Amino acid sequence: MVDPVLLRALNAVKPALRPDAGALELLLPDGTGFAYDEWELGSWKGTVARPRKETLKFGKIAHPEMRDAAKVIILERRRKKGIGPERARNYLFAARALGDVLGARPLSSLTSGDVHRAEANLLVKSRSYLKALATMTDELRRLYGIAVDYKAPKTAAARHGTRGTDVGRSAKLIPDAVLMDLLALLPREDIPDDDRLLLSAIALNLACGWRVGELATLPADCLFRDEGQLYVRGYPGKGGKIAPKLVAPALAPMVEEAVATILRLTGPGRAIAKAWPLAGDPDWRTVLRDGRAILYFARKLLHRWGSDPDHRLINPDAAWNRNHGWVDVLGALESHPNVARAATALGMNWETFDALRKQQRASREGRIWTRKPRTVNGWMRDARVCDKFKLFNMMGVASGQQHHSPAIRSLVAEALEFQLSGDVIPPPPFDAELEARHAREKPVLLSDRNGTPLLYVEDALFVMPRFFIGACATKTDDWQRLTKEHIMQWLGGKPGRASVFERYGIIDPRSGKTAKFTSHDIRHWLETNLHKGGLTDAQIAALMNRRSTAGNSVYNQMTNAERREKVREGIHEGVIGGLVAGVVTRADVTREEAEDILDSRLRQVNVMPHGLCLKDLATEPCPHHMSCFSTAAGAAGGRSAACSHLLVDRTDPDQIAALRRENANARAMVEMFEDDPELEDSPQVAHFRTIAATTASFLPEADP
């Protein structure tokens, strides 16, 4: 049965656009109801193995109608766009700001002015929330029919990418010298294993350009060859195309060696992950998030501890000493004629032997003997007693300090009382519900939107023994996955451990200071080199697993000088056309004259959807008002009406596609005018005919 609270919330949505209640209910996070004001979004993450806690707190939205609307919109965006926890959190912040502005007014009274007041409140926190505010506004208008309009203001000018500056592009691009110094560490034998693992990860990613989340979810068998070419298969994020990464032949040996090293170092982690579900213990990470479960399983652990013969406080068979362990002193007395010889045989002095003899005799009488009276705290320091720190250490955490509740302290003290009486604390009554809820299952590293496993932890490339990375002692009975925090802290440093660049003295040649870059900068480095290598935008988008070429521009850090050189090469090879290209390729123009013309005209190269503009728009506005295909001078002189600053790369499918759209639109407008007798003499007919003819001159001959 569908939650009535959800049905009531959907009643406010326009009937024609009302989402199916059952479909939305299936999208709710695991163990969550629509009416809950806190949604734990762990199940919304593609990477599901031991995710960080992500909680949406709808209780922060004071306005009840806005709270319900925010829940509906977030679920609808999850259904249509597959949004994750971060995007959902931004929508919640936007809804909260709108609710605060509304106050006691109904949701239907929301105005565009209210939205702008919410914008001012969000700007105090971060500009990143404004896109979420725009989406919330659009959805409120679309689903609820509220007459509001809002567009997020443009952000600051781009600092890097094709729309940035040479200074910004240079700062963003990792110097080759820094990468060479970093990779030069790999052959060294004196580097620790965690450094070797992450260096190998960098080497692998230099050839592939995965995002960190994609890199961390590579399968162990990620490498394969097809027709002699090496590929790396993985799971692209952000809705990217699922396609293997082709490795450049020159980089193939480095990639194969890097993956072999990673497999060797992470082999024990995969073995632990494979055996982990078979252990009798529960999943302690889920237990530690459940107060009732902590007490239940803590009592089971204390019962197990007390049942171990080595933890007895009353042991008639031997006496306990922290230096000698368990010693049968009464048995030694029976084997030797006197105390002195028995003590000598056991390697202890007479005083220690005598104390242990008294302890063992008291144990045979069913009581405890100590040299001095002990308090509860004194007993807690005894190695045979399980204090709260040992208890949580058995659960896999260092101290469990945040879980030291009065109930836990009372439980530990109760277990000690049983030990002092020579007994064992009884286990709790069996709780099938708790046992099932916290049972270990085969851990899944990655799943699809429907929760179907895509990759199990035991089959992943980057799974390690717990605490493998860092200064802590590595655990041999638990595993951990590679996270973006591991790589971020390795590259940038953290308290107690300097960055990899500081520890190995790697210097940035541009500044003479210690080098630094982020893991995402590797994508910028790789894509820039793909552009320099002459690949088209379509080829690069495919290699980077993008659905569209639109995302390429921000990653291309080629300088203006490098872009000018690529244009110069394209003109000489005849693949770039335009008035400038036509002039320099004329038969009566010498090579020297052509180079002089190109030097004077290729001072600025602006990338546009349909070509390249050589006009320096920063110092002078476009004289043709951005109309590249219908300049008045060209049309009046009987020449091509294309702007003299325009160049078109005929090998670029995106530019050709843009020209085809311009051509089709222009021809459609001409047909519309010609079909209407009243408009056939309009000057716009000639305008669109000019555009159609000009764009056609750049298109392949097979095009209309």
mmCIF file of C-alpha atoms in Angstrom, residues 243-542:
data_model
loop_
_atom_site.group_PDB
_atom_site.id
_atom_site.type_symbol
_atom_site.label_atom_id
_atom_site.label_comp_id
_atom_site.label_asym_id
_atom_site.label_seq_id
_atom_site.Cartn_x
_atom_site.Cartn_y
_atom_site.Cartn_z
ATOM 1 C CA ALA A 243 33.261 2.166 -23.282
ATOM 2 C CA PRO A 244 36.761 0.826 -22.608
ATOM 3 C CA LYS A 245 39.687 3.245 -22.608
ATOM 4 C CA LEU A 246 42.136 2.771 -25.457
ATOM 5 C CA VAL A 247 45.713 3.010 -24.165
ATOM 6 C CA ALA A 248 48.250 4.720 -26.420
ATOM 7 C CA PRO A 249 50.780 2.078 -27.569
ATOM 8 C CA ALA A 250 53.674 4.097 -26.131
ATOM 9 C CA LEU A 251 52.019 4.007 -22.689
ATOM 10 C CA ALA A 252 50.919 0.347 -22.772
ATOM 11 C CA PRO A 253 54.050 -1.068 -21.010
ATOM 12 C CA MET A 254 53.691 1.507 -18.205
ATOM 13 C CA VAL A 255 50.002 0.662 -17.745
ATOM 14 C CA GLU A 256 50.590 -3.109 -17.716
ATOM 15 C CA GLU A 257 53.390 -2.762 -15.160
ATOM 16 C CA ALA A 258 51.277 -0.428 -13.005
ATOM 17 C CA VAL A 259 48.309 -2.825 -12.958
ATOM 18 C CA ALA A 260 50.596 -5.794 -12.171
ATOM 19 C CA THR A 261 52.023 -3.872 -9.200
ATOM 20 C CA ILE A 262 48.557 -2.889 -7.974
ATOM 21 C CA LEU A 263 47.325 -6.497 -8.234
ATOM 22 C CA ARG A 264 50.307 -7.713 -6.219
ATOM 23 C CA LEU A 265 49.848 -5.128 -3.466
ATOM 24 C CA THR A 266 46.063 -5.491 -3.231
ATOM 25 C CA GLY A 267 45.903 -9.290 -3.509
ATOM 26 C CA PRO A 268 45.700 -9.748 0.296
ATOM 27 C CA GLY A 269 42.839 -7.213 0.412
ATOM 28 C CA ARG A 270 40.798 -9.184 -2.116
ATOM 29 C CA ALA A 271 41.451 -12.398 -0.187
ATOM 30 C CA ILE A 272 40.221 -10.753 3.039
ATOM 31 C CA ALA A 273 37.116 -9.401 1.261
ATOM 32 C CA LYS A 274 36.355 -12.863 -0.120
ATOM 33 C CA ALA A 275 36.616 -14.509 3.321
ATOM 34 C CA TRP A 276 34.945 -11.647 5.203
ATOM 35 C CA PRO A 277 31.284 -12.746 4.712
ATOM 36 C CA LEU A 278 32.151 -16.249 5.960
ATOM 37 C CA ALA A 279 33.264 -15.039 9.408
ATOM 38 C CA GLY A 280 30.839 -15.502 12.279
ATOM 39 C CA ASP A 281 30.910 -11.872 13.384
ATOM 40 C CA PRO A 282 28.299 -9.323 12.262
ATOM 41 C CA ASP A 283 29.072 -6.329 10.092
ATOM 42 C CA TRP A 284 30.475 -4.101 12.820
ATOM 43 C CA ARG A 285 30.107 -0.928 10.792
ATOM 44 C CA THR A 286 26.345 -1.287 10.676
ATOM 45 C CA VAL A 287 26.252 -2.434 14.300
ATOM 46 C CA LEU A 288 28.030 0.717 15.459
ATOM 47 C CA ARG A 289 25.259 2.842 13.902
ATOM 48 C CA ASP A 290 22.553 1.012 15.889
ATOM 49 C CA GLY A 291 22.474 1.639 19.644
ATOM 50 C CA ARG A 292 20.400 -1.449 20.447
ATOM 51 C CA ALA A 293 22.622 -3.638 18.304
ATOM 52 C CA ILE A 294 25.777 -2.370 20.039
ATOM 53 C CA LEU A 295 24.519 -3.603 23.427
ATOM 54 C CA TYR A 296 23.306 -6.915 21.982
ATOM 55 C CA PHE A 297 26.531 -7.802 20.179
ATOM 56 C CA ALA A 298 28.724 -6.339 22.946
ATOM 57 C CA ARG A 299 27.186 -8.828 25.398
ATOM 58 C CA LYS A 300 27.914 -11.639 22.922
ATOM 59 C CA LEU A 301 31.537 -10.501 22.688
ATOM 60 C CA LEU A 302 31.879 -10.289 26.469
ATOM 61 C CA HIS A 303 30.442 -13.811 26.783
ATOM 62 C CA ARG A 304 32.956 -15.049 24.214
ATOM 63 C CA TRP A 305 35.781 -13.274 26.036
ATOM 64 C CA GLY A 306 34.847 -14.696 29.411
ATOM 65 C CA SER A 307 34.512 -18.219 27.986
ATOM 66 C CA ASP A 308 38.155 -18.222 26.897
ATOM 67 C CA PRO A 309 40.150 -20.278 29.487
ATOM 68 C CA ASP A 310 43.029 -17.808 29.193
ATOM 69 C CA HIS A 311 40.768 -15.073 30.565
ATOM 70 C CA ARG A 312 39.816 -16.823 33.810
ATOM 71 C CA LEU A 313 40.438 -14.905 37.038
ATOM 72 C CA ILE A 314 39.963 -18.076 39.129
ATOM 73 C CA ASN A 315 42.023 -20.892 37.617
ATOM 74 C CA PRO A 316 42.860 -23.911 39.790
ATOM 75 C CA ASP A 317 45.271 -25.224 37.166
ATOM 76 C CA ALA A 318 47.676 -22.251 37.056
ATOM 77 C CA ALA A 319 48.472 -18.775 38.359
ATOM 78 C CA TRP A 320 48.673 -15.627 36.257
ATOM 79 C CA ASN A 321 51.597 -13.214 36.020
ATOM 80 C CA ARG A 322 51.875 -10.452 33.438
ATOM 81 C CA ASN A 323 55.522 -11.295 32.767
ATOM 82 C CA HIS A 324 55.310 -15.088 32.845
ATOM 83 C CA GLY A 325 51.710 -15.664 31.721
ATOM 84 C CA TRP A 326 50.008 -18.802 33.093
ATOM 85 C CA VAL A 327 52.275 -20.885 35.377
ATOM 86 C CA ASP A 328 51.425 -24.108 37.243
ATOM 87 C CA VAL A 329 53.449 -23.285 40.386
ATOM 88 C CA LEU A 330 51.804 -25.999 42.528
ATOM 89 C CA GLY A 331 52.707 -28.580 39.891
ATOM 90 C CA ALA A 332 56.291 -27.297 39.924
ATOM 91 C CA LEU A 333 56.390 -27.733 43.735
ATOM 92 C CA GLU A 334 55.390 -31.348 43.326
ATOM 93 C CA SER A 335 58.275 -31.883 40.876
ATOM 94 C CA HIS A 336 61.002 -30.194 42.945
ATOM 95 C CA PRO A 337 62.067 -30.785 46.582
ATOM 96 C CA ASN A 338 61.725 -27.178 47.733
ATOM 97 C CA VAL A 339 60.470 -23.704 46.830
ATOM 98 C CA ALA A 340 63.898 -22.360 45.836
ATOM 99 C CA ARG A 341 64.496 -25.048 43.214
ATOM 100 C CA ALA A 342 60.956 -24.805 41.893
ATOM 101 C CA ALA A 343 61.290 -21.010 41.513
ATOM 102 C CA THR A 344 64.666 -21.403 39.791
ATOM 103 C CA ALA A 345 63.232 -23.963 37.372
ATOM 104 C CA LEU A 346 60.442 -21.520 36.426
ATOM 105 C CA GLY A 347 62.895 -18.599 35.985
ATOM 106 C CA MET A 348 61.468 -16.365 38.696
ATOM 107 C CA ASN A 349 62.498 -15.067 42.111
ATOM 108 C CA TRP A 350 61.198 -16.504 45.383
ATOM 109 C CA GLU A 351 58.880 -13.541 46.071
ATOM 110 C CA THR A 352 57.090 -13.862 42.711
ATOM 111 C CA PHE A 353 56.869 -17.660 43.107
ATOM 112 C CA ASP A 354 55.340 -17.296 46.568
ATOM 113 C CA ALA A 355 52.710 -14.802 45.350
ATOM 114 C CA LEU A 356 51.747 -17.117 42.493
ATOM 115 C CA ARG A 357 51.566 -20.099 44.848
ATOM 116 C CA LYS A 358 49.111 -18.202 47.064
ATOM 117 C CA GLN A 359 47.070 -17.168 43.990
ATOM 118 C CA GLN A 360 46.766 -20.734 42.693
ATOM 119 C CA ARG A 361 45.883 -22.157 46.121
ATOM 120 C CA ALA A 362 43.138 -19.502 46.501
ATOM 121 C CA SER A 363 41.801 -20.432 43.039
ATOM 122 C CA ARG A 364 41.560 -24.102 44.095
ATOM 123 C CA GLU A 365 39.448 -22.880 47.004
ATOM 124 C CA GLY A 366 37.205 -20.927 44.601
ATOM 125 C CA ARG A 367 38.318 -17.448 45.594
ATOM 126 C CA ILE A 368 40.621 -14.673 44.322
ATOM 127 C CA TRP A 369 43.908 -13.697 45.968
ATOM 128 C CA THR A 370 45.838 -10.489 45.172
ATOM 129 C CA ARG A 371 48.806 -8.883 46.890
ATOM 130 C CA LYS A 372 46.822 -5.668 47.379
ATOM 131 C CA PRO A 373 43.100 -4.979 47.175
ATOM 132 C CA ARG A 374 42.062 -3.973 43.634
ATOM 133 C CA THR A 375 39.433 -1.478 42.539
ATOM 134 C CA VAL A 376 37.267 -1.986 39.463
ATOM 135 C CA ASN A 377 39.579 0.339 37.517
ATOM 136 C CA GLY A 378 42.544 -1.689 38.719
ATOM 137 C CA TRP A 379 40.991 -4.904 37.400
ATOM 138 C CA MET A 380 40.242 -3.204 34.058
ATOM 139 C CA ARG A 381 44.009 -2.907 33.515
ATOM 140 C CA ASP A 382 44.395 -6.674 33.861
ATOM 141 C CA ALA A 383 45.092 -8.367 30.514
ATOM 142 C CA ARG A 384 42.495 -11.058 31.315
ATOM 143 C CA VAL A 385 39.687 -8.497 31.724
ATOM 144 C CA CYS A 386 37.836 -6.967 28.767
ATOM 145 C CA ASP A 387 37.526 -3.235 29.320
ATOM 146 C CA LYS A 388 35.571 -0.909 27.040
ATOM 147 C CA PHE A 389 38.609 -0.238 24.850
ATOM 148 C CA LYS A 390 39.312 -3.931 24.240
ATOM 149 C CA LEU A 391 35.598 -4.437 23.591
ATOM 150 C CA PHE A 392 35.422 -1.879 20.784
ATOM 151 C CA ASN A 393 38.795 -2.982 19.460
ATOM 152 C CA MET A 394 37.190 -6.391 18.858
ATOM 153 C CA MET A 395 34.532 -4.544 16.858
ATOM 154 C CA GLY A 396 37.247 -3.183 14.598
ATOM 155 C CA VAL A 397 37.564 0.388 15.883
ATOM 156 C CA ALA A 398 40.528 1.906 17.662
ATOM 157 C CA SER A 399 38.796 2.942 20.877
ATOM 158 C CA GLY A 400 35.065 3.454 20.212
ATOM 159 C CA GLN A 401 35.264 6.561 22.381
ATOM 160 C CA GLN A 402 32.071 8.024 20.886
ATOM 161 C CA HIS A 403 30.183 4.831 21.835
ATOM 162 C CA HIS A 404 31.233 4.734 25.524
ATOM 163 C CA SER A 405 27.724 5.168 26.865
ATOM 164 C CA PRO A 406 26.698 4.536 30.482
ATOM 165 C CA ALA A 407 24.981 1.334 29.279
ATOM 166 C CA ILE A 408 28.258 0.038 27.802
ATOM 167 C CA ARG A 409 30.211 0.898 30.936
ATOM 168 C CA SER A 410 27.594 -0.878 33.029
ATOM 169 C CA LEU A 411 27.742 -3.939 30.770
ATOM 170 C CA VAL A 412 31.540 -4.146 31.007
ATOM 171 C CA ALA A 413 31.349 -3.848 34.811
ATOM 172 C CA GLU A 414 28.716 -6.629 34.892
ATOM 173 C CA ALA A 415 31.010 -8.917 32.886
ATOM 174 C CA LEU A 416 33.811 -8.239 35.402
ATOM 175 C CA GLU A 417 31.563 -9.188 38.322
ATOM 176 C CA PHE A 418 30.904 -12.565 36.708
ATOM 177 C CA GLN A 419 34.655 -13.077 36.148
ATOM 178 C CA LEU A 420 35.444 -12.202 39.772
ATOM 179 C CA SER A 421 33.012 -14.903 40.888
ATOM 180 C CA GLY A 422 34.608 -17.450 38.556
ATOM 181 C CA ASP A 423 31.682 -17.354 36.127
ATOM 182 C CA VAL A 424 30.958 -15.983 32.630
ATOM 183 C CA ILE A 425 28.436 -13.294 31.725
ATOM 184 C CA PRO A 426 25.547 -15.048 29.929
ATOM 185 C CA PRO A 427 24.912 -14.241 26.256
ATOM 186 C CA PRO A 428 21.843 -12.205 25.333
ATOM 187 C CA PRO A 429 18.641 -13.964 24.289
ATOM 188 C CA PHE A 430 18.863 -14.708 20.573
ATOM 189 C CA ASP A 431 17.441 -11.823 18.504
ATOM 190 C CA ALA A 432 16.726 -13.050 14.973
ATOM 191 C CA GLU A 433 15.848 -9.570 13.716
ATOM 192 C CA LEU A 434 19.161 -8.034 14.864
ATOM 193 C CA GLU A 435 21.143 -11.020 13.634
ATOM 194 C CA ALA A 436 19.588 -10.775 10.179
ATOM 195 C CA ARG A 437 19.868 -6.989 9.956
ATOM 196 C CA HIS A 438 23.582 -6.990 10.739
ATOM 197 C CA ALA A 439 24.646 -10.248 9.108
ATOM 198 C CA ARG A 440 27.629 -10.023 6.820
ATOM 199 C CA GLU A 441 26.836 -10.284 3.130
ATOM 200 C CA LYS A 442 29.081 -10.490 0.115
ATOM 201 C CA PRO A 443 30.150 -6.823 -0.072
ATOM 202 C CA VAL A 444 29.156 -4.920 -3.212
ATOM 203 C CA LEU A 445 31.452 -2.123 -4.365
ATOM 204 C CA LEU A 446 29.309 -0.780 -7.200
ATOM 205 C CA SER A 447 25.665 -1.185 -8.159
ATOM 206 C CA ASP A 448 23.361 0.300 -10.776
ATOM 207 C CA ARG A 449 20.413 2.629 -10.105
ATOM 208 C CA ASN A 450 18.171 -0.379 -9.461
ATOM 209 C CA GLY A 451 20.515 -1.792 -6.819
ATOM 210 C CA THR A 452 21.761 -4.628 -9.046
ATOM 211 C CA PRO A 453 25.428 -5.385 -8.218
ATOM 212 C CA LEU A 454 27.900 -4.420 -10.934
ATOM 213 C CA LEU A 455 31.124 -5.129 -9.051
ATOM 214 C CA TYR A 456 31.797 -7.039 -5.842
ATOM 215 C CA VAL A 457 34.607 -5.904 -3.534
ATOM 216 C CA GLU A 458 36.490 -9.179 -3.937
ATOM 217 C CA ASP A 459 36.652 -8.559 -7.714
ATOM 218 C CA ALA A 460 37.860 -4.928 -7.510
ATOM 219 C CA LEU A 461 41.350 -3.706 -8.358
ATOM 220 C CA PHE A 462 41.685 -1.266 -5.471
ATOM 221 C CA VAL A 463 40.722 -3.163 -2.305
ATOM 222 C CA MET A 464 43.289 -3.335 0.480
ATOM 223 C CA PRO A 465 43.761 -4.646 3.991
ATOM 224 C CA ARG A 466 42.372 -2.046 6.358
ATOM 225 C CA PHE A 467 44.837 0.718 7.303
ATOM 226 C CA PHE A 468 47.115 -0.277 4.400
ATOM 227 C CA ILE A 469 47.462 3.410 3.503
ATOM 228 C CA GLY A 470 48.968 5.605 6.190
ATOM 229 C CA ALA A 471 50.916 5.127 9.383
ATOM 230 C CA CYS A 472 48.533 2.801 11.277
ATOM 231 C CA ALA A 473 49.190 -0.903 11.693
ATOM 232 C CA THR A 474 47.563 -2.840 8.868
ATOM 233 C CA LYS A 475 44.725 -5.157 9.880
ATOM 234 C CA THR A 476 44.774 -8.652 8.413
ATOM 235 C CA ASP A 477 41.117 -9.474 9.081
ATOM 236 C CA ASP A 478 39.352 -6.504 7.504
ATOM 237 C CA TRP A 479 39.411 -4.661 4.202
ATOM 238 C CA GLN A 480 38.910 -1.158 2.852
ATOM 239 C CA ARG A 481 38.369 0.324 -0.591
ATOM 240 C CA LEU A 482 40.371 3.127 -2.141
ATOM 241 C CA THR A 483 38.643 6.490 -1.670
ATOM 242 C CA LYS A 484 39.128 9.980 -3.028
ATOM 243 C CA GLU A 485 40.239 11.013 0.481
ATOM 244 C CA HIS A 486 43.166 8.575 0.280
ATOM 245 C CA ILE A 487 44.396 10.139 -2.966
ATOM 246 C CA MET A 488 43.617 13.703 -1.868
ATOM 247 C CA GLN A 489 45.576 13.328 1.383
ATOM 248 C CA TRP A 490 48.444 11.561 -0.377
ATOM 249 C CA LEU A 491 48.757 14.379 -2.921
ATOM 250 C CA GLY A 492 48.012 17.245 -0.550
ATOM 251 C CA GLY A 493 49.209 15.938 2.809
ATOM 252 C CA LYS A 494 47.429 15.711 6.128
ATOM 253 C CA PRO A 495 48.269 16.310 9.807
ATOM 254 C CA GLY A 496 51.111 13.975 10.693
ATOM 255 C CA ARG A 497 52.089 13.135 7.123
ATOM 256 C CA ALA A 498 53.436 15.475 4.438
ATOM 257 C CA SER A 499 52.386 15.279 0.797
ATOM 258 C CA VAL A 500 54.186 12.925 -1.568
ATOM 259 C CA PHE A 501 55.803 15.977 -3.194
ATOM 260 C CA GLU A 502 57.192 17.241 0.113
ATOM 261 C CA ARG A 503 58.454 13.831 1.220
ATOM 262 C CA TYR A 504 60.359 13.216 -2.007
ATOM 263 C CA GLY A 505 61.382 16.798 -2.809
ATOM 264 C CA ILE A 506 59.481 17.198 -6.098
ATOM 265 C CA ILE A 507 59.657 20.816 -7.298
ATOM 266 C CA ASP A 508 57.401 22.695 -9.726
ATOM 267 C CA PRO A 509 59.795 24.236 -12.311
ATOM 268 C CA ARG A 510 57.408 27.159 -12.885
ATOM 269 C CA SER A 511 57.640 28.450 -9.317
ATOM 270 C CA GLY A 512 60.644 26.716 -7.781
ATOM 271 C CA LYS A 513 58.370 25.622 -4.922
ATOM 272 C CA THR A 514 57.078 22.219 -3.854
ATOM 273 C CA ALA A 515 54.847 20.822 -6.576
ATOM 274 C CA LYS A 516 51.132 20.286 -6.062
ATOM 275 C CA PHE A 517 48.189 19.167 -8.137
ATOM 276 C CA THR A 518 44.860 17.414 -7.651
ATOM 277 C CA SER A 519 43.841 14.031 -8.980
ATOM 278 C CA HIS A 520 41.364 15.703 -11.358
ATOM 279 C CA ASP A 521 44.179 17.731 -12.916
ATOM 280 C CA ILE A 522 45.347 14.492 -14.527
ATOM 281 C CA ARG A 523 42.221 14.547 -16.723
ATOM 282 C CA HIS A 524 43.140 18.073 -17.830
ATOM 283 C CA TRP A 525 46.711 16.974 -18.606
ATOM 284 C CA LEU A 526 45.631 13.942 -20.627
ATOM 285 C CA GLU A 527 42.917 15.736 -22.574
ATOM 286 C CA THR A 528 45.220 18.637 -23.438
ATOM 287 C CA ASN A 529 47.740 16.182 -24.851
ATOM 288 C CA LEU A 530 44.989 14.462 -26.840
ATOM 289 C CA HIS A 531 44.116 17.838 -28.374
ATOM 290 C CA LYS A 532 47.783 18.513 -29.105
ATOM 291 C CA GLY A 533 48.000 15.112 -30.751
ATOM 292 C CA GLY A 534 45.369 16.121 -33.294
ATOM 293 C CA LEU A 535 42.353 14.127 -32.123
ATOM 294 C CA THR A 536 38.953 15.592 -32.896
ATOM 295 C CA ASP A 537 36.506 16.656 -30.201
ATOM 296 C CA ALA A 538 34.332 13.639 -30.993
ATOM 297 C CA GLN A 539 37.262 11.242 -30.583
ATOM 298 C CA ILE A 540 38.307 12.855 -27.305
ATOM 299 C CA ALA A 541 34.763 12.766 -25.921
ATOM 300 C CA ALA A 542 34.611 9.041 -26.728
#
